[in-house]
A tleap script that builds the chain and sets N, CA, C and O, in Angstrom:
source leaprc.protein.ff14SB
mol = sequence {
  NMET SER GLU THR ALA THR LEU ALA GLY ILE
  LYS VAL MET VAL ILE ASP ASP SER ASN THR
  ILE ARG ARG SER ALA GLU ILE PHE LEU ALA
  GLN ALA GLY CYS GLN VAL ILE LEU ALA GLU
  ASP GLY PHE ASP ALA LEU ALA LYS ILE SER
  ASP TYR LYS PRO GLN ILE ILE PHE VAL ASP
  ILE MET MET PRO ARG LEU ASP GLY TYR GLN
  THR CYS ALA LEU ILE LYS GLN ASN ALA GLN
  LEU LYS SER THR PRO VAL ILE MET LEU SER
  SER LYS ASP GLY VAL PHE ASP ARG ALA ARG
  GLY ARG LEU ALA GLY SER ASP ARG TYR LEU
  THR LYS PRO PHE THR LYS GLU ALA LEU ILE
  GLU ALA VAL GLU GLN THR LEU LYS LEU VAL
  LEU ASN PRO PRO ALA ALA VAL SER CSER
}
set mol.1.N position { 0.856 -1.183 0.000 }
set mol.1.CA position { 0.000 0.000 0.000 }
set mol.1.C position { 0.894 1.237 0.000 }
set mol.1.O position { 1.847 1.313 0.776 }
set mol.2.N position { 0.601 2.181 -0.845 }
set mol.2.CA position { 1.431 3.386 -0.921 }
set mol.2.C position { 1.116 4.334 0.222 }
set mol.2.O position { 0.020 4.300 0.782 }
set mol.3.N position { 2.087 5.188 0.571 }
set mol.3.CA position { 1.865 6.122 1.676 }
set mol.3.C position { 0.741 7.096 1.369 }
set mol.3.O position { 0.034 7.531 2.278 }
set mol.4.N position { 0.564 7.449 0.090 }
set mol.4.CA position { -0.503 8.377 -0.267 }
set mol.4.C position { -1.866 7.765 0.027 }
set mol.4.O position { -2.755 8.442 0.544 }
set mol.5.N position { -2.031 6.494 -0.300 }
set mol.5.CA position { -3.305 5.824 -0.044 }
set mol.5.C position { -3.537 5.692 1.461 }
set mol.5.O position { -4.666 5.824 1.934 }
set mol.6.N position { -2.473 5.434 2.202 }
set mol.6.CA position { -2.578 5.255 3.643 }
set mol.6.C position { -2.989 6.546 4.345 }
set mol.6.O position { -3.794 6.514 5.276 }
set mol.7.N position { -2.449 7.669 3.913 }
set mol.7.CA position { -2.635 8.919 4.635 }
set mol.7.C position { -3.614 9.892 3.967 }
set mol.7.O position { -3.808 11.004 4.457 }
set mol.8.N position { -4.222 9.489 2.872 }
set mol.8.CA position { -5.124 10.383 2.148 }
set mol.8.C position { -6.239 10.892 3.056 }
set mol.8.O position { -6.973 10.112 3.664 }
set mol.9.N position { -6.350 12.215 3.135 }
set mol.9.CA position { -7.427 12.833 3.896 }
set mol.9.C position { -7.210 12.947 5.390 }
set mol.9.O position { -8.043 13.531 6.083 }
set mol.10.N position { -6.117 12.410 5.908 }
set mol.10.CA position { -5.829 12.518 7.344 }
set mol.10.C position { -5.536 13.981 7.662 }
set mol.10.O position { -4.724 14.616 6.990 }
set mol.11.N position { -6.203 14.518 8.698 }
set mol.11.CA position { -5.978 15.917 9.085 }
set mol.11.C position { -4.862 15.983 10.123 }
set mol.11.O position { -4.959 15.406 11.206 }
set mol.12.N position { -3.804 16.702 9.761 }
set mol.12.CA position { -2.640 16.827 10.631 }
set mol.12.C position { -2.384 18.304 10.906 }
set mol.12.O position { -2.309 19.114 9.982 }
set mol.13.N position { -2.250 18.644 12.183 }
set mol.13.CA position { -1.908 20.013 12.556 }
set mol.13.C position { -0.421 20.069 12.911 }
set mol.13.O position { 0.094 19.201 13.615 }
set mol.14.N position { 0.254 21.098 12.415 }
set mol.14.CA position { 1.662 21.329 12.743 }
set mol.14.C position { 1.754 22.676 13.450 }
set mol.14.O position { 1.414 23.715 12.885 }
set mol.15.N position { 2.221 22.639 14.699 }
set mol.15.CA position { 2.358 23.850 15.511 }
set mol.15.C position { 3.850 24.106 15.704 }
set mol.15.O position { 4.536 23.337 16.378 }
set mol.16.N position { 4.342 25.175 15.118 }
set mol.16.CA position { 5.763 25.511 15.250 }
set mol.16.C position { 5.928 26.993 14.962 }
set mol.16.O position { 5.300 27.520 14.043 }
set mol.17.N position { 6.768 27.671 15.740 }
set mol.17.CA position { 6.983 29.096 15.514 }
set mol.17.C position { 7.938 29.358 14.363 }
set mol.17.O position { 8.093 30.503 13.940 }
set mol.18.N position { 8.584 28.309 13.848 }
set mol.18.CA position { 9.489 28.457 12.704 }
set mol.18.C position { 8.714 28.257 11.401 }
set mol.18.O position { 8.147 27.192 11.155 }
set mol.19.N position { 8.702 29.295 10.582 }
set mol.19.CA position { 8.026 29.208 9.285 }
set mol.19.C position { 8.644 28.099 8.431 }
set mol.19.O position { 7.930 27.400 7.713 }
set mol.20.N position { 9.956 27.936 8.506 }
set mol.20.CA position { 10.654 26.911 7.730 }
set mol.20.C position { 10.183 25.513 8.114 }
set mol.20.O position { 9.904 24.687 7.245 }
set mol.21.N position { 10.097 25.254 9.408 }
set mol.21.CA position { 9.645 23.939 9.871 }
set mol.21.C position { 8.186 23.710 9.472 }
set mol.21.O position { 7.835 22.636 8.982 }
set mol.22.N position { 7.342 24.715 9.682 }
set mol.22.CA position { 5.921 24.572 9.299 }
set mol.22.C position { 5.779 24.253 7.825 }
set mol.22.O position { 5.046 23.339 7.448 }
set mol.23.N position { 6.482 25.008 6.989 }
set mol.23.CA position { 6.370 24.810 5.539 }
set mol.23.C position { 6.942 23.469 5.100 }
set mol.23.O position { 6.367 22.807 4.236 }
set mol.24.N position { 8.067 23.058 5.682 }
set mol.24.CA position { 8.648 21.744 5.346 }
set mol.24.C position { 7.669 20.634 5.699 }
set mol.24.O position { 7.410 19.744 4.890 }
set mol.25.N position { 7.135 20.691 6.897 }
set mol.25.CA position { 6.170 19.669 7.325 }
set mol.25.C position { 4.936 19.691 6.428 }
set mol.25.O position { 4.413 18.642 6.053 }
set mol.26.N position { 4.475 20.890 6.088 }
set mol.26.CA position { 3.294 21.014 5.230 }
set mol.26.C position { 3.537 20.354 3.867 }
set mol.26.O position { 2.683 19.622 3.368 }
set mol.27.N position { 4.681 20.610 3.282 }
set mol.27.CA position { 5.003 20.030 1.971 }
set mol.27.C position { 5.085 18.505 2.069 }
set mol.27.O position { 4.479 17.800 1.263 }
set mol.28.N position { 5.829 17.997 3.048 }
set mol.28.CA position { 5.996 16.545 3.193 }
set mol.28.C position { 4.651 15.854 3.421 }
set mol.28.O position { 4.354 14.839 2.791 }
set mol.29.N position { 3.845 16.407 4.319 }
set mol.29.CA position { 2.566 15.787 4.655 }
set mol.29.C position { 1.563 15.890 3.511 }
set mol.29.O position { 0.821 14.944 3.243 }
set mol.30.N position { 1.542 17.032 2.840 }
set mol.30.CA position { 0.626 17.211 1.706 }
set mol.30.C position { 0.985 16.252 0.572 }
set mol.30.O position { 0.097 15.710 -0.086 }
set mol.31.N position { 2.277 16.040 0.343 }
set mol.31.CA position { 2.706 15.085 -0.684 }
set mol.31.C position { 2.234 13.674 -0.363 }
set mol.31.O position { 2.024 12.862 -1.264 }
set mol.32.N position { 2.069 13.386 0.923 }
set mol.32.CA position { 1.601 12.067 1.354 }
set mol.32.C position { 0.076 11.984 1.372 }
set mol.32.O position { -0.486 10.939 1.701 }
set mol.33.N position { -0.597 13.086 1.019 }
set mol.33.CA position { -2.047 13.074 0.936 }
set mol.33.C position { -2.777 13.630 2.145 }
set mol.33.O position { -4.007 13.618 2.185 }
set mol.34.N position { -2.036 14.117 3.130 }
set mol.34.CA position { -2.665 14.655 4.342 }
set mol.34.C position { -3.250 16.043 4.088 }
set mol.34.O position { -2.785 16.789 3.227 }
set mol.35.N position { -4.282 16.361 4.864 }
set mol.35.CA position { -4.770 17.741 4.943 }
set mol.35.C position { -3.961 18.368 6.068 }
set mol.35.O position { -3.915 17.820 7.169 }
set mol.36.N position { -3.327 19.500 5.814 }
set mol.36.CA position { -2.428 20.087 6.807 }
set mol.36.C position { -2.981 21.410 7.318 }
set mol.36.O position { -3.371 22.277 6.537 }
set mol.37.N position { -3.009 21.552 8.637 }
set mol.37.CA position { -3.417 22.787 9.295 }
set mol.37.C position { -2.176 23.323 9.995 }
set mol.37.O position { -1.508 22.582 10.716 }
set mol.38.N position { -1.860 24.587 9.795 }
set mol.38.CA position { -0.667 25.177 10.396 }
set mol.38.C position { -1.037 26.151 11.504 }
set mol.38.O position { -2.040 26.860 11.423 }
set mol.39.N position { -0.200 26.169 12.545 }
set mol.39.CA position { -0.368 27.125 13.639 }
set mol.39.C position { 1.014 27.607 14.068 }
set mol.39.O position { 1.972 26.835 14.084 }
set mol.40.N position { 1.110 28.896 14.418 }
set mol.40.CA position { 2.396 29.491 14.776 }
set mol.40.C position { 2.785 29.274 16.229 }
set mol.40.O position { 3.970 29.284 16.560 }
set mol.41.N position { 1.800 29.079 17.100 }
set mol.41.CA position { 2.095 28.849 18.513 }
set mol.41.C position { 0.896 28.166 19.161 }
set mol.41.O position { -0.105 27.889 18.501 }
set mol.42.N position { 1.008 27.900 20.447 }
set mol.42.CA position { -0.048 27.190 21.156 }
set mol.42.C position { -1.387 27.901 21.146 }
set mol.42.O position { -2.426 27.260 20.986 }
set mol.43.N position { -1.381 29.209 21.312 }
set mol.43.CA position { -2.648 29.952 21.318 }
set mol.43.C position { -3.329 29.882 19.952 }
set mol.43.O position { -4.539 29.677 19.858 }
set mol.44.N position { -2.538 30.055 18.900 }
set mol.44.CA position { -3.050 29.958 17.536 }
set mol.44.C position { -3.642 28.561 17.313 }
set mol.44.O position { -4.719 28.424 16.732 }
set mol.45.N position { -2.936 27.536 17.773 }
set mol.45.CA position { -3.389 26.151 17.608 }
set mol.45.C position { -4.693 25.891 18.346 }
set mol.45.O position { -5.621 25.306 17.788 }
set mol.46.N position { -4.762 26.323 19.593 }
set mol.46.CA position { -5.970 26.073 20.394 }
set mol.46.C position { -7.189 26.745 19.770 }
set mol.46.O position { -8.303 26.232 19.871 }
set mol.47.N position { -6.979 27.887 19.128 }
set mol.47.CA position { -8.077 28.578 18.459 }
set mol.47.C position { -8.537 27.801 17.224 }
set mol.47.O position { -9.714 27.860 16.867 }
set mol.48.N position { -7.626 27.075 16.568 }
set mol.48.CA position { -7.945 26.365 15.329 }
set mol.48.C position { -8.405 24.918 15.535 }
set mol.48.O position { -9.127 24.375 14.699 }
set mol.49.N position { -7.996 24.300 16.628 }
set mol.49.CA position { -8.265 22.871 16.833 }
set mol.49.C position { -9.751 22.540 16.788 }
set mol.49.O position { -10.146 21.568 16.144 }
set mol.50.N position { -10.576 23.328 17.457 }
set mol.50.CA position { -12.011 22.997 17.484 }
set mol.50.C position { -12.665 23.177 16.111 }
set mol.50.O position { -13.636 22.490 15.795 }
set mol.51.N position { -12.137 24.101 15.291 }
set mol.51.CA position { -12.687 24.304 13.953 }
set mol.51.C position { -12.289 23.190 12.988 }
set mol.51.O position { -13.114 22.720 12.205 }
set mol.52.N position { -11.023 22.768 13.045 }
set mol.52.CA position { -10.496 21.828 12.055 }
set mol.52.C position { -10.478 20.367 12.504 }
set mol.52.O position { -10.446 19.464 11.668 }
set mol.53.N position { -10.499 20.127 13.824 }
set mol.53.CA position { -10.490 18.780 14.391 }
set mol.53.C position { -9.416 17.868 13.773 }
set mol.53.O position { -9.734 16.864 13.135 }
set mol.54.N position { -8.144 18.233 13.973 }
set mol.54.CA position { -7.066 17.404 13.434 }
set mol.54.C position { -7.053 16.019 14.085 }
set mol.54.O position { -7.451 15.856 15.238 }
set mol.55.N position { -6.587 15.028 13.322 }
set mol.55.CA position { -6.516 13.657 13.831 }
set mol.55.C position { -5.168 13.373 14.495 }
set mol.55.O position { -5.051 12.463 15.316 }
set mol.56.N position { -4.158 14.155 14.133 }
set mol.56.CA position { -2.823 14.062 14.733 }
set mol.56.C position { -2.290 15.484 14.850 }
set mol.56.O position { -2.502 16.309 13.961 }
set mol.57.N position { -1.598 15.764 15.949 }
set mol.57.CA position { -1.038 17.102 16.163 }
set mol.57.C position { 0.460 16.988 16.427 }
set mol.57.O position { 0.887 16.253 17.318 }
set mol.58.N position { 1.253 17.722 15.644 }
set mol.58.CA position { 2.685 17.872 15.908 }
set mol.58.C position { 2.857 19.204 16.606 }
set mol.58.O position { 2.323 20.214 16.147 }
set mol.59.N position { 3.591 19.227 17.705 }
set mol.59.CA position { 3.792 20.483 18.420 }
set mol.59.C position { 5.264 20.666 18.797 }
set mol.59.O position { 5.885 19.794 19.405 }
set mol.60.N position { 5.797 21.819 18.418 }
set mol.60.CA position { 7.164 22.191 18.776 }
set mol.60.C position { 7.205 22.448 20.282 }
set mol.60.O position { 6.232 22.927 20.863 }
set mol.61.N position { 8.315 22.132 20.895 }
set mol.61.CA position { 8.433 22.366 22.346 }
set mol.61.C position { 8.762 23.824 22.642 }
set mol.61.O position { 8.111 24.457 23.473 }
set mol.62.N position { 9.769 24.353 21.963 }
set mol.62.CA position { 10.247 25.705 22.263 }
set mol.62.C position { 9.500 26.741 21.422 }
set mol.62.O position { 9.852 26.988 20.268 }
set mol.63.N position { 8.460 27.347 22.015 }
set mol.63.CA position { 7.684 28.392 21.333 }
set mol.63.C position { 7.409 29.524 22.314 }
set mol.63.O position { 7.347 29.302 23.523 }
set mol.64.N position { 7.246 30.737 21.793 }
set mol.64.CA position { 6.907 31.856 22.679 }
set mol.64.C position { 5.463 31.739 23.169 }
set mol.64.O position { 4.669 30.985 22.608 }
set mol.65.N position { 5.143 32.468 24.185 }
set mol.65.CA position { 3.803 32.567 24.773 }
set mol.65.C position { 3.353 31.270 25.446 }
set mol.65.O position { 3.244 31.223 26.671 }
set mol.66.N position { 3.096 30.240 24.685 }
set mol.66.CA position { 2.626 28.968 25.230 }
set mol.66.C position { 3.514 27.884 24.632 }
set mol.66.O position { 3.429 27.608 23.436 }
set mol.67.N position { 4.369 27.263 25.453 }
set mol.67.CA position { 5.305 26.290 24.880 }
set mol.67.C position { 4.606 24.968 24.557 }
set mol.67.O position { 3.428 24.785 24.863 }
set mol.68.N position { 5.338 24.068 23.944 }
set mol.68.CA position { 4.769 22.801 23.504 }
set mol.68.C position { 4.267 21.925 24.634 }
set mol.68.O position { 3.251 21.245 24.490 }
set mol.69.N position { 4.975 21.936 25.768 }
set mol.69.CA position { 4.531 21.139 26.916 }
set mol.69.C position { 3.173 21.645 27.411 }
set mol.69.O position { 2.261 20.859 27.665 }
set mol.70.N position { 3.056 22.966 27.542 }
set mol.70.CA position { 1.796 23.559 28.000 }
set mol.70.C position { 0.677 23.309 26.994 }
set mol.70.O position { -0.447 22.985 27.376 }
set mol.71.N position { 0.985 23.459 25.713 }
set mol.71.CA position { -0.012 23.237 24.666 }
set mol.71.C position { -0.494 21.791 24.689 }
set mol.71.O position { -1.695 21.531 24.624 }
set mol.72.N position { 0.435 20.858 24.780 }
set mol.72.CA position { 0.089 19.435 24.830 }
set mol.72.C position { -0.785 19.140 26.054 }
set mol.72.O position { -1.795 18.445 25.944 }
set mol.73.N position { -0.398 19.664 27.208 }
set mol.73.CA position { -1.170 19.423 28.435 }
set mol.73.C position { -2.591 19.964 28.302 }
set mol.73.O position { -3.542 19.309 28.730 }
set mol.74.N position { -2.746 21.148 27.714 }
set mol.74.CA position { -4.085 21.723 27.528 }
set mol.74.C position { -4.934 20.875 26.579 }
set mol.74.O position { -6.131 20.696 26.802 }
set mol.75.N position { -4.312 20.359 25.527 }
set mol.75.CA position { -5.032 19.490 24.584 }
set mol.75.C position { -5.487 18.225 25.308 }
set mol.75.O position { -6.639 17.810 25.181 }
set mol.76.N position { -4.593 17.627 26.055 }
set mol.76.CA position { -4.891 16.352 26.720 }
set mol.76.C position { -5.877 16.510 27.886 }
set mol.76.O position { -6.524 15.538 28.276 }
set mol.77.N position { -5.997 17.716 28.445 }
set mol.77.CA position { -6.950 17.956 29.534 }
set mol.77.C position { -8.362 18.205 29.019 }
set mol.77.O position { -9.315 18.185 29.797 }
set mol.78.N position { -8.509 18.441 27.711 }
set mol.78.CA position { -9.810 18.693 27.120 }
set mol.78.C position { -10.473 17.348 26.796 }
set mol.78.O position { -9.894 16.530 26.082 }
set mol.79.N position { -11.667 17.123 27.312 }
set mol.79.CA position { -12.358 15.840 27.147 }
set mol.79.C position { -12.537 15.454 25.678 }
set mol.79.O position { -12.425 14.278 25.332 }
set mol.80.N position { -12.814 16.435 24.811 }
set mol.80.CA position { -13.028 16.121 23.395 }
set mol.80.C position { -11.726 15.897 22.632 }
set mol.80.O position { -11.740 15.320 21.545 }
set mol.81.N position { -10.612 16.340 23.183 }
set mol.81.CA position { -9.339 16.264 22.467 }
set mol.81.C position { -8.352 15.263 23.048 }
set mol.81.O position { -7.350 14.944 22.408 }
set mol.82.N position { -8.616 14.765 24.250 }
set mol.82.CA position { -7.587 13.986 24.938 }
set mol.82.C position { -7.152 12.721 24.202 }
set mol.82.O position { -6.045 12.230 24.423 }
set mol.83.N position { -8.007 12.189 23.331 }
set mol.83.CA position { -7.602 11.003 22.577 }
set mol.83.C position { -6.858 11.348 21.288 }
set mol.83.O position { -6.376 10.452 20.595 }
set mol.84.N position { -6.759 12.647 20.957 }
set mol.84.CA position { -6.020 13.067 19.757 }
set mol.84.C position { -4.521 12.890 20.008 }
set mol.84.O position { -3.985 13.463 20.956 }
set mol.85.N position { -3.840 12.103 19.171 }
set mol.85.CA position { -2.404 11.904 19.379 }
set mol.85.C position { -1.617 13.203 19.191 }
set mol.85.O position { -1.852 13.960 18.250 }
set mol.86.N position { -0.680 13.439 20.109 }
set mol.86.CA position { 0.195 14.609 20.040 }
set mol.86.C position { 1.627 14.104 19.935 }
set mol.86.O position { 2.082 13.301 20.749 }
set mol.87.N position { 2.330 14.596 18.909 }
set mol.87.CA position { 3.727 14.237 18.703 }
set mol.87.C position { 4.568 15.486 18.947 }
set mol.87.O position { 4.399 16.501 18.271 }
set mol.88.N position { 5.466 15.405 19.909 }
set mol.88.CA position { 6.330 16.530 20.227 }
set mol.88.C position { 7.429 16.645 19.166 }
set mol.88.O position { 7.988 15.642 18.722 }
set mol.89.N position { 7.727 17.888 18.770 }
set mol.89.CA position { 8.819 18.184 17.839 }
set mol.89.C position { 9.866 18.980 18.599 }
set mol.89.O position { 9.551 19.986 19.235 }
set mol.90.N position { 11.108 18.529 18.534 }
set mol.90.CA position { 12.136 19.279 19.246 }
set mol.90.C position { 13.517 19.004 18.692 }
set mol.90.O position { 13.791 17.931 18.155 }
set mol.91.N position { 14.377 19.994 18.834 }
set mol.91.CA position { 15.783 19.779 18.492 }
set mol.91.C position { 16.499 19.167 19.695 }
set mol.91.O position { 17.634 18.706 19.579 }
set mol.92.N position { 15.834 19.166 20.846 }
set mol.92.CA position { 16.392 18.549 22.057 }
set mol.92.C position { 16.029 17.068 22.053 }
set mol.92.O position { 14.875 16.706 21.823 }
set mol.93.N position { 17.016 16.216 22.309 }
set mol.93.CA position { 16.771 14.780 22.245 }
set mol.93.C position { 17.164 14.069 23.535 }
set mol.93.O position { 17.425 12.866 23.536 }
set mol.94.N position { 17.204 14.816 24.624 }
set mol.94.CA position { 17.621 14.211 25.883 }
set mol.94.C position { 16.515 13.406 26.551 }
set mol.94.O position { 15.335 13.564 26.237 }
set mol.95.N position { 16.913 12.543 27.473 }
set mol.95.CA position { 15.962 11.716 28.218 }
set mol.95.C position { 14.988 12.610 28.991 }
set mol.95.O position { 13.790 12.329 29.041 }
set mol.96.N position { 15.504 13.687 29.592 }
set mol.96.CA position { 14.655 14.594 30.359 }
set mol.96.C position { 13.577 15.219 29.474 }
set mol.96.O position { 12.415 15.313 29.867 }
set mol.97.N position { 13.977 15.646 28.274 }
set mol.97.CA position { 13.027 16.283 27.357 }
set mol.97.C position { 11.928 15.301 26.941 }
set mol.97.O position { 10.751 15.659 26.901 }
set mol.98.N position { 12.315 14.081 26.637 }
set mol.98.CA position { 11.341 13.056 26.248 }
set mol.98.C position { 10.402 12.737 27.416 }
set mol.98.O position { 9.193 12.594 27.233 }
set mol.99.N position { 10.976 12.628 28.613 }
set mol.99.CA position { 10.156 12.326 29.794 }
set mol.99.C position { 9.184 13.466 30.076 }
set mol.99.O position { 8.025 13.223 30.414 }
set mol.100.N position { 9.639 14.688 29.940 }
set mol.100.CA position { 8.762 15.839 30.176 }
set mol.100.C position { 7.626 15.861 29.150 }
set mol.100.O position { 6.497 16.225 29.479 }
set mol.101.N position { 7.925 15.475 27.917 }
set mol.101.CA position { 6.895 15.365 26.890 }
set mol.101.C position { 5.855 14.325 27.258 }
set mol.101.O position { 4.656 14.553 27.097 }
set mol.102.N position { 6.309 13.187 27.748 }
set mol.102.CA position { 5.382 12.125 28.181 }
set mol.102.C position { 4.502 12.605 29.336 }
set mol.102.O position { 3.297 12.351 29.360 }
set mol.103.N position { 5.119 13.299 30.287 }
set mol.103.CA position { 4.355 13.812 31.426 }
set mol.103.C position { 3.280 14.799 30.982 }
set mol.103.O position { 2.216 14.883 31.596 }
set mol.104.N position { 3.559 15.543 29.919 }
set mol.104.CA position { 2.580 16.500 29.399 }
set mol.104.C position { 1.468 15.784 28.629 }
set mol.104.O position { 0.427 16.370 28.332 }
set mol.105.N position { 1.706 14.505 28.309 }
set mol.105.CA position { 0.687 13.727 27.620 }
set mol.105.C position { 0.993 13.373 26.184 }
set mol.105.O position { 0.131 12.838 25.486 }
set mol.106.N position { 2.220 13.663 25.715 }
set mol.106.CA position { 2.533 13.378 24.308 }
set mol.106.C position { 2.555 11.881 24.047 }
set mol.106.O position { 2.839 11.076 24.935 }
set mol.107.N position { 2.248 11.534 22.809 }
set mol.107.CA position { 2.206 10.138 22.404 }
set mol.107.C position { 3.509 9.685 21.747 }
set mol.107.O position { 3.857 8.506 21.797 }
set mol.108.N position { 4.215 10.613 21.141 }
set mol.108.CA position { 5.482 10.322 20.457 }
set mol.108.C position { 6.379 11.550 20.541 }
set mol.108.O position { 5.967 12.621 20.988 }
set mol.109.N position { 7.613 11.360 20.100 }
set mol.109.CA position { 8.610 12.426 20.135 }
set mol.109.C position { 9.418 12.332 18.852 }
set mol.109.O position { 9.952 11.269 18.536 }
set mol.110.N position { 9.514 13.410 18.119 }
set mol.110.CA position { 10.267 13.439 16.868 }
set mol.110.C position { 11.274 14.574 16.939 }
set mol.110.O position { 10.924 15.710 17.259 }
set mol.111.N position { 12.531 14.254 16.638 }
set mol.111.CA position { 13.554 15.297 16.721 }
set mol.111.C position { 13.698 16.042 15.397 }
set mol.111.O position { 13.500 15.488 14.316 }
set mol.112.N position { 14.053 17.326 15.527 }
set mol.112.CA position { 14.307 18.193 14.372 }
set mol.112.C position { 15.808 18.307 14.183 }
set mol.112.O position { 16.546 18.241 15.166 }
set mol.113.N position { 16.279 18.471 12.989 }
set mol.113.CA position { 15.502 18.493 11.754 }
set mol.113.C position { 15.040 17.084 11.412 }
set mol.113.O position { 15.770 16.117 11.634 }
set mol.114.N position { 13.839 16.965 10.875 }
set mol.114.CA position { 13.291 15.662 10.520 }
set mol.114.C position { 13.337 15.482 9.010 }
set mol.114.O position { 13.368 16.453 8.254 }
set mol.115.N position { 13.340 14.245 8.593 }
set mol.115.CA position { 13.273 13.943 7.157 }
set mol.115.C position { 11.811 13.701 6.795 }
set mol.115.O position { 10.972 13.501 7.673 }
set mol.116.N position { 11.519 13.721 5.527 }
set mol.116.CA position { 10.167 13.405 5.065 }
set mol.116.C position { 9.784 12.007 5.548 }
set mol.116.O position { 8.667 11.789 6.016 }
set mol.117.N position { 10.708 11.075 5.431 }
set mol.117.CA position { 10.443 9.693 5.823 }
set mol.117.C position { 10.113 9.580 7.310 }
set mol.117.O position { 9.186 8.866 7.691 }
set mol.118.N position { 10.870 10.284 8.142 }
set mol.118.CA position { 10.638 10.222 9.591 }
set mol.118.C position { 9.277 10.825 9.954 }
set mol.118.O position { 8.569 10.304 10.815 }
set mol.119.N position { 8.922 11.920 9.292 }
set mol.119.CA position { 7.645 12.582 9.554 }
set mol.119.C position { 6.482 11.673 9.149 }
set mol.119.O position { 5.534 11.493 9.914 }
set mol.120.N position { 6.557 11.107 7.955 }
set mol.120.CA position { 5.498 10.223 7.461 }
set mol.120.C position { 5.408 8.970 8.328 }
set mol.120.O position { 4.312 8.511 8.649 }
set mol.121.N position { 6.556 8.420 8.706 }
set mol.121.CA position { 6.556 7.229 9.556 }
set mol.121.C position { 5.899 7.522 10.908 }
set mol.121.O position { 5.165 6.686 11.435 }
set mol.122.N position { 6.161 8.701 11.464 }
set mol.122.CA position { 5.542 9.067 12.744 }
set mol.122.C position { 4.019 9.107 12.608 }
set mol.122.O position { 3.304 8.652 13.500 }
set mol.123.N position { 3.528 9.647 11.503 }
set mol.123.CA position { 2.081 9.689 11.276 }
set mol.123.C position { 1.534 8.275 11.108 }
set mol.123.O position { 0.530 7.919 11.724 }
set mol.124.N position { 2.193 7.466 10.274 }
set mol.124.CA position { 1.715 6.097 10.024 }
set mol.124.C position { 1.706 5.265 11.300 }
set mol.124.O position { 0.729 4.570 11.579 }
set mol.125.N position { 2.792 5.330 12.081 }
set mol.125.CA position { 2.872 4.552 13.322 }
set mol.125.C position { 1.823 5.005 14.331 }
set mol.125.O position { 1.228 4.184 15.030 }
set mol.126.N position { 1.601 6.306 14.403 }
set mol.126.CA position { 0.609 6.843 15.325 }
set mol.126.C position { -0.786 6.402 14.909 }
set mol.126.O position { -1.596 6.029 15.758 }
set mol.127.N position { -1.073 6.441 13.624 }
set mol.127.CA position { -2.376 5.990 13.132 }
set mol.127.C position { -2.600 4.508 13.422 }
set mol.127.O position { -3.708 4.108 13.781 }
set mol.128.N position { -1.556 3.691 13.271 }
set mol.128.CA position { -1.683 2.255 13.570 }
set mol.128.C position { -2.083 2.046 15.021 }
set mol.128.O position { -2.924 1.200 15.323 }
set mol.129.N position { -1.478 2.819 15.920 }
set mol.129.CA position { -1.804 2.694 17.347 }
set mol.129.C position { -3.223 3.148 17.635 }
set mol.129.O position { -3.909 2.561 18.471 }
set mol.130.N position { -3.667 4.194 16.943 }
set mol.130.CA position { -5.023 4.708 17.157 }
set mol.130.C position { -6.048 3.712 16.624 }
set mol.130.O position { -7.070 3.462 17.264 }
set mol.131.N position { -5.771 3.144 15.452 }
set mol.131.CA position { -6.707 2.205 14.841 }
set mol.131.C position { -6.647 0.818 15.445 }
set mol.131.O position { -7.646 0.100 15.468 }
set mol.132.N position { -5.463 0.435 15.940 }
set mol.132.CA position { -5.265 -0.894 16.542 }
set mol.132.C position { -4.543 -0.756 17.875 }
set mol.132.O position { -3.369 -1.111 17.980 }
set mol.133.N position { -5.234 -0.242 18.902 }
set mol.133.CA position { -4.535 -0.049 20.181 }
set mol.133.C position { -4.105 -1.388 20.772 }
set mol.133.O position { -4.776 -2.402 20.579 }
set mol.134.N position { -2.985 -1.386 21.491 }
set mol.134.CA position { -2.537 -2.645 22.124 }
set mol.134.C position { -3.573 -3.108 23.131 }
set mol.134.O position { -4.236 -2.292 23.772 }
set mol.135.N position { -3.709 -4.408 23.266 }
set mol.135.CA position { -4.679 -4.964 24.208 }
set mol.135.C position { -4.284 -4.570 25.625 }
set mol.135.O position { -3.104 -4.561 25.976 }
set mol.136.N position { -5.279 -4.246 26.425 }
set mol.136.CA position { -5.021 -3.868 27.815 }
set mol.136.C position { -4.533 -5.091 28.585 }
set mol.136.O position { -5.039 -6.198 28.402 }
set mol.137.N position { -3.558 -4.877 29.434 }
set mol.137.CA position { -3.028 -5.951 30.245 }
set mol.137.C position { -3.784 -5.956 31.570 }
set mol.137.O position { -3.783 -4.966 32.301 }
set mol.138.N position { -4.417 -7.065 31.865 }
set mol.138.CA position { -5.154 -7.127 33.135 }
set mol.138.C position { -4.229 -7.598 34.224 }
set mol.138.O position { -3.334 -8.412 33.993 }
set mol.139.N position { -4.451 -7.078 35.420 }
set mol.139.CA position { -3.568 -7.449 36.528 }
set mol.139.C position { -4.237 -8.406 37.468 }
set mol.139.O position { -3.634 -8.822 38.457 }
savepdb mol mol.pdb
quit
């Protein structure tokens, strides 16, 4: 199955204060068939999320006004949005940064600069988990 067929029509939001990163992600995702919604920061994203209802959200960690951790936490605290997968984007790749992302509620972590392949793979893997969640382990 081609990536275009797999991702056709999937709504993906990219939140990043860097125009270069937003545009790169937009081009890569659009080429794969995704509908792309762009936001410059957390406040911009929160204003757009209810209108566009993205199925996956990429959020940069280091942004002015409302950083990625805060944005992710606000998304995950909203009853209608908490099941929406959030993938953190960061140039920081330390254990602390990844752990802080998890604590905020992120589902995945992708380091910048990213390749088209890494971005598409993150979307595909996240969709697989959403469509086929792992069986709950009973204790």
